[in-house]
């Protein structure tokens, strides 16, 4: 039972984001605390490399760093169509969460026999990410706050929360169940009905600083980066693969693709991924009085428990990032700058924000943006190889890739290098998700699913359509 108003957003809601800067706060030099580097030169002409990486987001940058750490003499070239961090990596909420399965319940449903291993690998990956950030001297405002799953439905009993907490505890997490009073003591909001606070493997990060820090580290390690260089096609050759770009070509022995939700240059990816847009508002810094009025001393990353969920967090300068709820799929799955904004969704976000924090009415938003999420039907990264095993990809993080991309880059590299590891032997790595049907069935199916998910949020009842999808192993999430 959702607390969000069903009325249309008012002129006041729309005014609160009207002057917001229409791009990611995390990549804004003036407010986001980053220094944008001079772009690395675009590729012109032919170059050779041992390894070519396509995509300068977290997946590609981690893959480059892993490759250099494995063998510092390996010649690595990374091509990025825009500038590093341009995609989801520079636009996300900064929730850096260990799970490789988009949470334990999803992992339990899909990979029960491997869940213990996946959880362990996820926690190790999260710990190693934190250690790498330290070792590489990347100041990305990492905060180990844990994550609080907030309950919105007043009919949810504490026994249900305890059940969820027990599953987490069974996998070694330190978890606290909070009833309504205790949860509201953490977060002063009238929509909160209870919470589960998981303190294990959940941190917050400044994603822009992380992406640019990884870029710097890759350059320092000797990776050659070409920005504003879009890979247009791949061609297999006897001893490798040619990565064909607009004004040049990389002849590489091996290729790793980290292109996320963007139009894939490997056709088979189109069956498995739908780009779903997610939108975010960022407030101006709160005044000390405003900050005190919301509690939130633990500064936890927060998500609510609905199908259409909000996620929110504080920044180092005490702004609130408020995102999620609408997950927008457009016919044919276009990914383009014109979709980075949606007034309809921003209006709803602004309206829900003051419903959650009535004491902050009048607070304005300084930034608004959106980005495409590489949604797949299993809600977690999957892998594949093409071109005779010389190309590997990692994609499908479905909105939980800040930490998982470090693992994704590692596994894609191991696959293309033919390395046999604990991870590459897993069904999780070997198996693909159920593909989505082609258009127009794809759009129709997604529209019905979204409608039924919203209905479940309102009524608390899971209808026949969603139960059937559950049985088929298909789904939809942001
Ligand atoms: C609004 C939003 C909020 C999110 N919040 C969270 C969160 O709080 N926590 C979390 O864990 N995850 C979150 N995510 C998901 C997370 O950001 C992604 O899973 C992660 O950043 C994926 O990294 P990536 O490197 O695979 O992809 P990207 O960061 O998208 O990088 C792909 C790169 O490839 C480049 N590219 C694409 N095609 C080509 C080509 N042909 N040639 C050259 N370059 C190419 C693109 O320009 C892009 O820079 C969020 C995502 C969005 C959009």
Coordinates of C-alpha atoms and ligand atoms in Angstrom, one line a residue:
X1 CA 0.0 0.0 0.0
X2 CA 1.8 3.0 -1.3
X3 CA 1.9 6.4 0.5
X4 CA 2.4 8.4 -2.7
X5 CA -0.3 10.7 -3.9
X6 CA -2.2 9.8 -7.0
X7 CA -3.0 13.4 -7.9
X8 CA -0.9 15.2 -10.5
X9 CA 2.2 17.2 -9.3
X10 CA 1.4 20.9 -8.7
X11 CA 3.0 24.0 -10.1
X12 CA 5.0 24.3 -6.8
X13 CA 6.4 20.8 -7.4
X14 CA 7.4 21.6 -10.9
X15 CA 8.9 24.9 -9.8
X16 CA 11.2 23.1 -7.4
X17 CA 13.2 21.6 -10.2
X18 CA 12.6 24.1 -13.0
X19 CA 16.0 25.8 -12.5
X20 CA 18.0 22.7 -11.8
X21 CA 21.1 22.0 -13.9
X22 CA 20.1 19.3 -16.4
X23 CA 23.1 17.0 -15.9
X24 CA 24.6 14.7 -13.3
X25 CA 25.7 16.4 -10.1
X26 CA 28.6 13.9 -9.9
X27 CA 30.2 15.2 -13.1
X28 CA 29.5 18.9 -12.4
X29 CA 32.8 20.7 -11.8
X30 CA 31.3 23.7 -10.1
X31 CA 29.1 21.8 -7.5
X32 CA 30.2 18.1 -7.6
X33 CA 33.7 18.7 -6.4
X34 CA 35.4 17.1 -9.4
X35 CA 38.0 18.3 -11.8
X36 CA 37.2 17.2 -15.3
X37 CA 40.4 16.2 -17.0
X38 CA 41.3 17.1 -20.6
X39 CA 39.9 14.3 -22.8
X40 CA 42.4 11.8 -24.1
X41 CA 42.9 12.1 -27.9
X42 CA 40.4 10.4 -30.2
X43 CA 41.9 7.4 -32.1
X44 CA 43.0 8.4 -35.6
X45 CA 44.6 5.7 -37.7
X46 CA 45.5 2.1 -36.9
X47 CA 47.0 0.9 -33.6
X48 CA 47.7 -2.6 -32.3
X49 CA 47.2 -3.9 -28.7
X50 CA 47.2 -7.1 -26.7
X51 CA 43.8 -6.2 -25.3
X52 CA 41.2 -3.6 -26.5
X53 CA 38.5 -2.6 -24.1
X54 CA 35.3 -0.9 -25.4
X55 CA 33.6 1.4 -22.9
X56 CA 35.1 3.7 -20.3
X57 CA 32.6 3.1 -17.5
X58 CA 33.3 1.1 -14.3
X59 CA 33.3 -2.3 -16.2
X60 CA 35.8 -1.2 -18.8
X61 CA 38.1 0.7 -16.4
X62 CA 38.2 -2.1 -13.9
X63 CA 38.9 -4.6 -16.7
X64 CA 41.8 -2.4 -17.8
X65 CA 43.2 -2.2 -14.3
X66 CA 42.8 -5.9 -13.7
X67 CA 44.6 -6.6 -17.0
X68 CA 47.5 -4.3 -16.0
X69 CA 47.7 -5.8 -12.5
X70 CA 47.9 -9.4 -14.0
X71 CA 50.6 -8.4 -16.4
X72 CA 52.0 -4.8 -16.3
X73 CA 53.6 -5.4 -19.7
X74 CA 50.3 -6.2 -21.4
X75 CA 49.5 -3.5 -24.0
X76 CA 46.0 -2.3 -23.3
X77 CA 43.9 0.2 -25.3
X78 CA 40.5 1.5 -24.1
X79 CA 38.1 3.3 -26.5
X80 CA 35.3 5.3 -25.1
X81 CA 32.6 6.9 -27.3
X82 CA 32.2 10.0 -25.2
X83 CA 34.4 10.6 -22.1
X84 CA 35.0 8.1 -19.3
X85 CA 32.2 8.1 -16.8
X86 CA 29.7 9.4 -19.4
X87 CA 27.3 6.4 -18.9
X88 CA 25.7 5.0 -15.8
X89 CA 29.0 5.1 -14.0
X90 CA 28.8 8.9 -13.8
X91 CA 25.1 9.2 -13.2
X92 CA 24.1 6.6 -10.5
X93 CA 23.0 6.9 -6.9
X94 CA 26.4 5.8 -5.6
X95 CA 25.1 2.9 -3.6
X96 CA 28.1 0.5 -3.6
X97 CA 26.6 -2.8 -2.6
X98 CA 28.3 -6.2 -2.4
X99 CA 25.4 -8.3 -3.8
X100 CA 26.1 -9.9 -7.2
X101 CA 22.5 -11.1 -7.5
X102 CA 20.6 -7.9 -7.0
X103 CA 19.8 -8.9 -3.4
X104 CA 19.5 -12.2 -1.6
X105 CA 15.9 -13.0 -2.5
X106 CA 16.6 -12.7 -6.2
X107 CA 19.8 -14.8 -5.8
X108 CA 17.9 -17.4 -3.8
X109 CA 15.2 -17.7 -6.5
X110 CA 17.7 -18.0 -9.4
X111 CA 20.9 -19.5 -8.1
X112 CA 20.1 -21.3 -4.9
X113 CA 22.9 -23.8 -5.2
X114 CA 25.5 -21.1 -5.9
X115 CA 24.2 -18.4 -3.6
X116 CA 26.6 -19.0 -0.7
X117 CA 29.5 -18.8 -3.2
X118 CA 28.1 -15.7 -4.9
X119 CA 27.6 -13.9 -1.6
X120 CA 31.1 -14.7 -0.6
X121 CA 32.5 -13.5 -3.9
X122 CA 30.4 -10.4 -3.7
X123 CA 31.6 -9.5 -0.2
X124 CA 35.2 -10.2 -1.2
X125 CA 34.8 -8.0 -4.3
X126 CA 33.3 -5.2 -2.2
X127 CA 36.2 -5.4 0.3
X128 CA 38.7 -5.5 -2.5
X129 CA 37.1 -2.5 -4.2
X130 CA 37.4 -0.5 -0.9
X131 CA 41.1 -1.7 -0.6
X132 CA 41.8 -0.7 -4.2
X133 CA 40.3 2.7 -3.8
X134 CA 42.6 3.2 -0.8
X135 CA 45.7 1.8 -2.5
X136 CA 45.2 3.8 -5.7
X137 CA 44.6 7.0 -3.6
X138 CA 41.1 7.6 -5.1
X139 CA 39.3 10.1 -2.9
X140 CA 35.7 9.2 -3.7
X141 CA 33.9 9.9 -0.4
X142 CA 33.5 6.2 0.4
X143 CA 31.2 5.9 3.5
X144 CA 30.4 2.6 5.1
X145 CA 26.9 3.5 6.2
X146 CA 25.1 0.2 5.4
X147 CA 21.8 0.2 3.6
X148 CA 18.4 0.6 5.1
X149 CA 15.5 -1.1 3.4
X150 CA 12.5 1.0 4.4
X151 CA 9.0 -0.4 4.6
X152 CA 6.2 1.7 3.3
X153 CA 3.3 -0.6 3.8
X154 CA 1.8 -0.3 7.3
X155 CA 0.4 -3.8 7.1
X156 CA 3.8 -5.4 6.9
X157 CA 4.5 -7.1 10.2
X158 CA 7.8 -7.2 12.0
X159 CA 7.8 -11.0 11.4
X160 CA 8.2 -10.4 7.7
X161 CA 11.1 -8.0 8.4
X162 CA 12.6 -10.6 10.7
X163 CA 12.3 -13.3 7.9
X164 CA 14.2 -11.0 5.5
X165 CA 16.8 -10.2 8.2
X166 CA 17.3 -13.9 9.0
X167 CA 18.1 -14.6 5.3
X168 CA 20.8 -11.9 5.5
X169 CA 22.1 -13.1 8.8
X170 CA 22.3 -16.7 7.5
X171 CA 24.8 -15.3 4.9
X172 CA 26.9 -13.5 7.5
X173 CA 25.4 -10.0 7.4
X174 CA 25.0 -7.8 10.5
X175 CA 21.4 -6.7 10.4
X176 CA 19.1 -4.7 12.6
X177 CA 15.3 -4.9 12.3
X178 CA 13.6 -1.6 13.2
X179 CA 9.9 -1.3 14.0
X180 CA 8.1 1.9 13.0
X181 CA 9.2 3.9 16.0
X182 CA 12.8 2.9 15.7
X183 CA 12.9 3.4 12.0
X184 CA 11.4 6.9 12.3
X185 CA 14.0 7.6 15.0
X186 CA 16.6 7.0 12.2
X187 CA 14.7 8.8 9.5
X188 CA 12.1 11.4 10.4
X189 CA 9.6 10.7 7.7
X190 CA 5.9 10.0 8.0
X191 CA 6.0 7.4 5.1
X192 CA 8.4 5.1 7.1
X193 CA 6.6 2.0 8.7
X194 CA 9.7 0.0 9.6
X195 CA 13.1 -0.9 8.3
X196 CA 15.8 -3.5 7.9
X197 CA 19.3 -2.0 8.3
X198 CA 22.0 -4.2 6.7
X199 CA 25.4 -3.0 7.8
X200 CA 27.4 -5.5 5.8
X201 CA 28.9 -4.9 2.3
X202 CA 27.0 -1.6 1.7
X203 CA 28.7 1.7 1.3
X204 CA 28.1 5.0 -0.4
X205 CA 30.5 6.6 -2.9
X206 CA 30.8 9.7 -5.1
X207 CA 30.5 7.8 -8.4
X208 CA 32.0 10.7 -10.5
X209 CA 35.1 10.8 -8.4
X210 CA 35.4 7.0 -8.5
X211 CA 35.1 6.9 -12.3
X212 CA 37.6 9.7 -12.9
X213 CA 39.9 8.1 -10.2
X214 CA 39.8 4.8 -12.0
X215 CA 40.5 6.6 -15.3
X216 CA 43.6 8.3 -13.7
X217 CA 44.8 5.0 -12.3
X218 CA 44.4 3.2 -15.6
X219 CA 46.4 6.0 -17.4
X220 CA 49.1 5.8 -14.6
X221 CA 49.3 2.0 -15.2
X222 CA 50.0 2.6 -18.9
X223 CA 46.6 2.0 -20.4
X224 CA 46.2 4.0 -23.6
X225 CA 42.7 5.7 -23.5
X226 CA 41.0 7.2 -26.6
X227 CA 38.0 9.3 -25.7
X228 CA 35.4 10.5 -28.3
X229 CA 36.1 7.2 -30.1
X230 CA 33.1 5.1 -30.8
X231 CA 33.7 1.5 -31.8
X232 CA 31.4 0.7 -34.7
X233 CA 32.0 -2.9 -35.5
X234 CA 34.2 -5.9 -34.7
X235 CA 35.9 -8.1 -37.3
X236 CA 37.5 -11.4 -36.5
X237 CA 41.0 -12.0 -38.0
X238 CA 43.2 -15.1 -37.8
X239 CA 45.1 -13.8 -34.8
X240 CA 42.7 -11.5 -33.1
X241 CA 39.9 -9.0 -33.7
X242 CA 39.8 -5.6 -35.4
X243 CA 37.8 -2.9 -33.5
X244 CA 36.6 -0.6 -36.2
X245 CA 36.1 3.0 -35.1
X246 CA 35.1 6.1 -37.1
X247 CA 38.6 7.3 -37.9
X248 CA 40.8 4.4 -37.0
X249 CA 41.1 0.8 -36.0
X250 CA 42.5 -1.2 -33.1
X251 CA 44.0 -4.6 -34.1
X252 CA 43.8 -6.5 -30.8
X253 CA 44.4 -10.1 -29.8
X254 CA 41.5 -9.9 -27.4
X255 CA 38.5 -7.6 -26.8
X256 CA 36.4 -6.9 -23.7
X257 CA 33.1 -5.0 -24.1
X258 CA 31.7 -2.9 -21.2
X259 CA 29.1 -1.0 -23.2
X260 CA 26.2 -1.4 -20.7
X261 CA 22.8 -0.2 -22.0
X262 CA 24.2 1.6 -25.1
X263 CA 23.4 0.1 -28.5
X264 CA 25.6 -3.0 -28.5
X265 CA 28.0 -3.8 -31.3
X266 CA 27.5 -7.5 -30.6
X267 CA 24.0 -8.3 -31.9
X268 CA 23.3 -11.1 -29.5
X269 CA 23.2 -8.6 -26.6
X270 CA 20.1 -7.0 -28.0
X271 CA 18.0 -10.0 -27.1
X272 CA 19.0 -9.9 -23.4
X273 CA 19.0 -6.2 -22.5
X274 CA 16.4 -3.5 -22.5
X275 CA 17.5 0.0 -21.7
X276 CA 15.3 1.4 -19.0
X277 CA 15.6 5.0 -18.0
X278 CA 15.9 6.0 -14.4
X279 CA 15.7 9.6 -13.2
X280 CA 17.3 11.5 -10.3
X281 CA 16.8 14.8 -8.5
X282 CA 19.5 16.3 -6.2
X283 CA 18.6 19.0 -3.7
X284 CA 20.7 22.1 -2.9
X285 CA 22.7 21.6 0.3
X286 CA 20.4 21.5 3.3
X287 CA 20.7 24.2 6.0
X288 CA 21.8 23.0 9.4
X289 CA 18.1 23.3 10.6
X290 CA 16.8 21.4 7.6
X291 CA 19.4 18.8 8.1
X292 CA 18.5 18.4 11.8
X293 CA 14.8 18.1 10.9
X294 CA 15.2 14.8 9.1
X295 CA 17.4 12.9 11.6
X296 CA 19.3 10.4 9.4
X297 CA 22.4 10.5 11.7
X298 CA 23.5 7.2 10.3
X299 CA 23.6 8.6 6.8
X300 CA 22.5 5.2 5.4
X301 CA 21.8 4.6 1.8
X302 CA 18.0 4.1 1.7
X303 CA 15.7 2.2 -0.7
X304 CA 12.1 1.4 -0.1
X305 CA 10.5 -2.0 -0.5
X306 CA 8.0 -1.3 -3.3
X307 CA 8.2 -2.6 -6.9
X308 CA 8.3 1.0 -8.0
X309 CA 10.9 2.1 -5.4
X310 CA 12.8 5.3 -4.5
X311 CA 16.4 5.3 -3.5
X312 CA 17.9 8.2 -1.5
X313 CA 21.0 9.2 0.2
X314 CA 23.0 12.2 1.5
X315 CA 26.1 13.7 -0.1
X316 CA 29.2 14.9 1.6
X317 CA 27.8 18.4 1.6
X318 CA 24.4 17.3 2.9
X319 CA 22.3 17.4 -0.2
X320 CA 19.7 14.6 -0.7
X321 CA 19.8 12.6 -3.9
X322 CA 16.3 11.3 -4.6
X323 CA 15.8 8.9 -7.5
X324 CA 13.9 6.0 -8.9
X325 CA 10.2 5.1 -8.9
X326 CA 9.5 5.5 -12.6
X327 CA 11.4 3.0 -14.8
X328 CA 10.8 4.2 -18.3
X329 CA 11.1 1.9 -21.3
X330 CA 10.5 3.5 -24.8
X331 CA 9.6 1.6 -27.9
X332 CA 12.7 0.1 -29.6
X333 CA 14.9 0.9 -26.6
X334 CA 16.6 4.1 -27.8
X335 CA 19.5 5.5 -25.7
X336 CA 20.0 9.2 -26.5
X337 CA 20.7 12.5 -24.8
X338 CA 17.1 13.7 -25.4
X339 CA 15.9 11.0 -22.9
X340 CA 18.2 12.2 -20.1
X341 CA 15.3 14.4 -18.9
X342 CA 11.6 13.7 -18.3
X343 CA 9.5 16.5 -16.8
X344 CA 6.7 14.0 -16.1
X345 CA 9.0 11.9 -13.9
X346 CA 10.8 14.8 -12.3
X347 CA 7.4 16.2 -11.3
X348 CA 6.5 12.9 -9.7
X349 CA 9.9 12.7 -7.9
X350 CA 9.5 16.3 -6.6
X351 CA 5.9 15.5 -5.4
X352 CA 7.0 12.2 -3.6
X353 CA 10.0 14.0 -2.1
X354 CA 7.8 16.4 -0.1
X355 CA 5.4 13.6 0.8
X356 CA 8.4 11.8 2.3
X357 CA 9.9 14.9 3.9
X358 CA 7.1 17.5 4.5
X359 CA 9.4 19.4 6.7
X360 CA 11.6 20.1 3.6
X361 CA 8.8 21.8 1.6
X362 CA 10.3 24.7 -0.3
X363 CA 13.7 23.0 -0.7
X364 CA 14.9 23.4 -4.3
X365 CA 16.6 20.9 -6.5
X366 CA 20.0 22.0 -8.0
X367 CA 20.4 19.1 -10.5
X368 CA 18.2 16.7 -12.5
X369 CA 19.2 14.0 -14.8
X370 CA 18.5 10.5 -16.1
X371 CA 20.4 7.5 -17.5
X372 CA 19.8 4.2 -19.1
X373 CA 19.9 1.0 -17.1
X374 CA 20.9 -2.3 -18.8
X375 CA 18.0 -4.3 -17.5
X376 CA 18.0 -8.1 -18.1
X377 CA 15.5 -10.7 -17.0
X378 CA 17.6 -12.1 -14.2
X379 CA 18.5 -8.6 -12.7
X380 CA 22.2 -9.3 -12.5
X381 CA 25.3 -9.2 -14.7
X382 CA 25.7 -11.9 -17.3
X383 CA 28.6 -12.8 -19.5
X384 CA 29.3 -14.1 -23.0
X385 CA 32.0 -14.6 -25.6
X386 CA 31.8 -14.1 -29.4
X387 CA 34.2 -14.1 -32.3
X388 CA 35.7 -17.5 -31.5
X389 CA 36.1 -16.6 -27.9
X390 CA 38.3 -13.6 -28.6
X391 CA 35.6 -11.1 -27.4
X392 CA 33.9 -11.2 -24.0
X393 CA 31.2 -9.0 -22.5
X394 CA 29.8 -8.3 -19.1
X395 CA 26.4 -6.5 -19.1
X396 CA 22.9 -6.6 -17.5
X397 CA 23.7 -5.2 -14.0
X398 CA 20.1 -3.9 -13.9
X399 CA 20.7 -0.9 -11.7
X400 CA 23.1 -2.5 -9.2
X401 CA 26.5 -2.2 -10.9
X402 CA 28.6 0.2 -8.8
X403 CA 30.4 -2.6 -7.0
X404 CA 29.5 -5.6 -9.3
X405 CA 31.3 -4.0 -12.3
X406 CA 34.6 -4.7 -10.6
X407 CA 33.6 -8.3 -10.6
X408 CA 32.1 -8.1 -14.1
X409 CA 35.3 -6.7 -15.5
X410 CA 37.4 -9.4 -13.8
X411 CA 35.2 -12.2 -15.1
X412 CA 35.0 -10.9 -18.7
X413 CA 38.8 -10.6 -18.7
X414 CA 39.2 -14.2 -17.4
X415 CA 36.7 -15.5 -20.1
X416 CA 38.6 -13.8 -22.9
X417 CA 41.9 -15.0 -21.6
X418 CA 40.5 -18.6 -21.2
X419 CA 41.3 -18.7 -17.5
X420 CA 39.6 -21.3 -15.4
X421 CA 38.6 -19.7 -12.0
X422 CA 36.0 -20.4 -9.3
X423 CA 33.8 -17.7 -10.9
X424 CA 34.1 -18.8 -14.5
X425 CA 32.9 -22.3 -13.5
X426 CA 29.7 -21.0 -12.0
X427 CA 26.3 -21.5 -13.7
X428 CA 25.8 -17.8 -12.9
X429 CA 28.6 -17.0 -15.3
X430 CA 28.0 -19.7 -17.9
X431 CA 24.2 -19.2 -18.2
X432 CA 22.4 -16.4 -20.1
X433 CA 19.2 -14.8 -18.9
X434 CA 15.9 -15.5 -20.6
X435 CA 15.8 -13.3 -23.7
X436 CA 13.1 -10.6 -24.1
X437 CA 10.7 -11.0 -27.1
X438 CA 11.2 -8.7 -30.1
X439 CA 9.2 -5.5 -30.6
X440 CA 6.3 -4.8 -30.5
X441 CA 5.7 -7.7 -28.0
X442 CA 8.6 -6.3 -25.9
X443 CA 7.0 -2.9 -25.3
X444 CA 3.5 -4.4 -24.7
X445 CA 4.9 -7.0 -22.2
X446 CA 6.9 -4.3 -20.4
X447 CA 3.9 -1.9 -20.3
X448 CA 1.6 -4.6 -18.8
X449 CA 4.3 -5.6 -16.3
X450 CA 4.8 -2.1 -15.1
X451 CA 1.1 -1.6 -14.8
X452 CA 0.7 -4.8 -12.7
X453 CA 3.7 -3.9 -10.5
X454 CA 2.1 -0.5 -9.8
X455 CA -1.2 -2.3 -9.0
X456 CA 0.7 -4.6 -6.5
X457 CA 2.2 -1.6 -4.8
X458 CA -1.3 -0.1 -4.3
X459 CA -3.1 -3.2 -3.3
X460 CA -0.4 -5.4 -1.7
X461 CA -1.5 -8.3 -3.9
X462 CA 0.6 -10.0 -6.5
X463 CA -1.6 -10.7 -9.5
X464 CA -1.7 -13.5 -12.0
X465 CA 0.6 -11.7 -14.6
X466 CA 3.4 -11.2 -12.2
X467 CA 3.1 -14.7 -10.7
X468 CA 3.3 -16.1 -14.2
X469 CA 6.4 -14.1 -14.9
X470 CA 7.9 -15.3 -11.6
X471 CA 7.3 -18.9 -12.7
X472 CA 8.9 -18.2 -16.2
X473 CA 11.9 -16.6 -14.6
X474 CA 11.2 -13.3 -16.4
X475 CA 10.9 -10.0 -14.8
X476 CA 11.3 -6.3 -14.8
X477 CA 13.2 -4.0 -12.5
X478 CA 15.3 -0.8 -12.7
Ligands
LIG1 C1 20.2 6.9 -12.7 C2 21.0 5.7 -12.3 C3 21.1 5.3 -11.0 C4 21.9 4.2 -10.6 N1 22.1 3.9 -9.3 C5 22.9 2.9 -8.9 C6 23.3 2.7 -7.6 O1 23.0 3.6 -6.7 N2 24.1 1.6 -7.3 C7 24.5 0.7 -8.2 O2 25.1 -0.2 -7.9 N3 24.2 0.9 -9.5 C8 23.4 2.0 -9.9 N4 23.2 2.2 -11.2 C9 23.7 1.3 -12.2 C10 25.2 1.5 -12.4 O3 25.5 2.9 -12.6 C11 25.7 0.7 -13.6 O4 25.4 -0.6 -13.4 C12 27.2 0.8 -13.9 O5 27.7 2.1 -13.8 C13 27.5 0.1 -15.2 O6 28.9 0.4 -15.5 P1 29.3 0.1 -17.0 O7 30.8 0.4 -17.1 O8 29.0 -1.4 -17.3 O9 28.5 1.0 -18.0 P2 28.6 2.5 -18.3 O10 29.0 3.3 -17.1 O11 27.3 2.9 -18.9 O12 29.7 2.6 -19.3 C14 29.6 2.2 -20.6 C15 30.4 3.1 -21.5 O13 30.6 2.6 -22.8 C16 30.6 3.6 -23.7 N5 30.2 3.1 -25.0 C17 29.0 2.4 -25.3 N6 29.1 2.0 -26.5 C18 30.3 2.3 -27.0 C19 30.9 2.1 -28.3 N7 30.3 1.4 -29.3 N8 32.2 2.5 -28.4 C20 32.8 3.1 -27.4 N9 32.3 3.4 -26.2 C21 31.0 3.0 -26.0 C22 29.6 4.6 -23.1 O14 29.8 5.9 -23.7 C23 29.8 4.5 -21.6 O15 30.7 5.5 -21.2 C24 22.4 3.3 -11.6 C25 22.3 3.7 -13.0 C26 21.6 4.8 -13.3 C27 21.4 5.2 -14.8

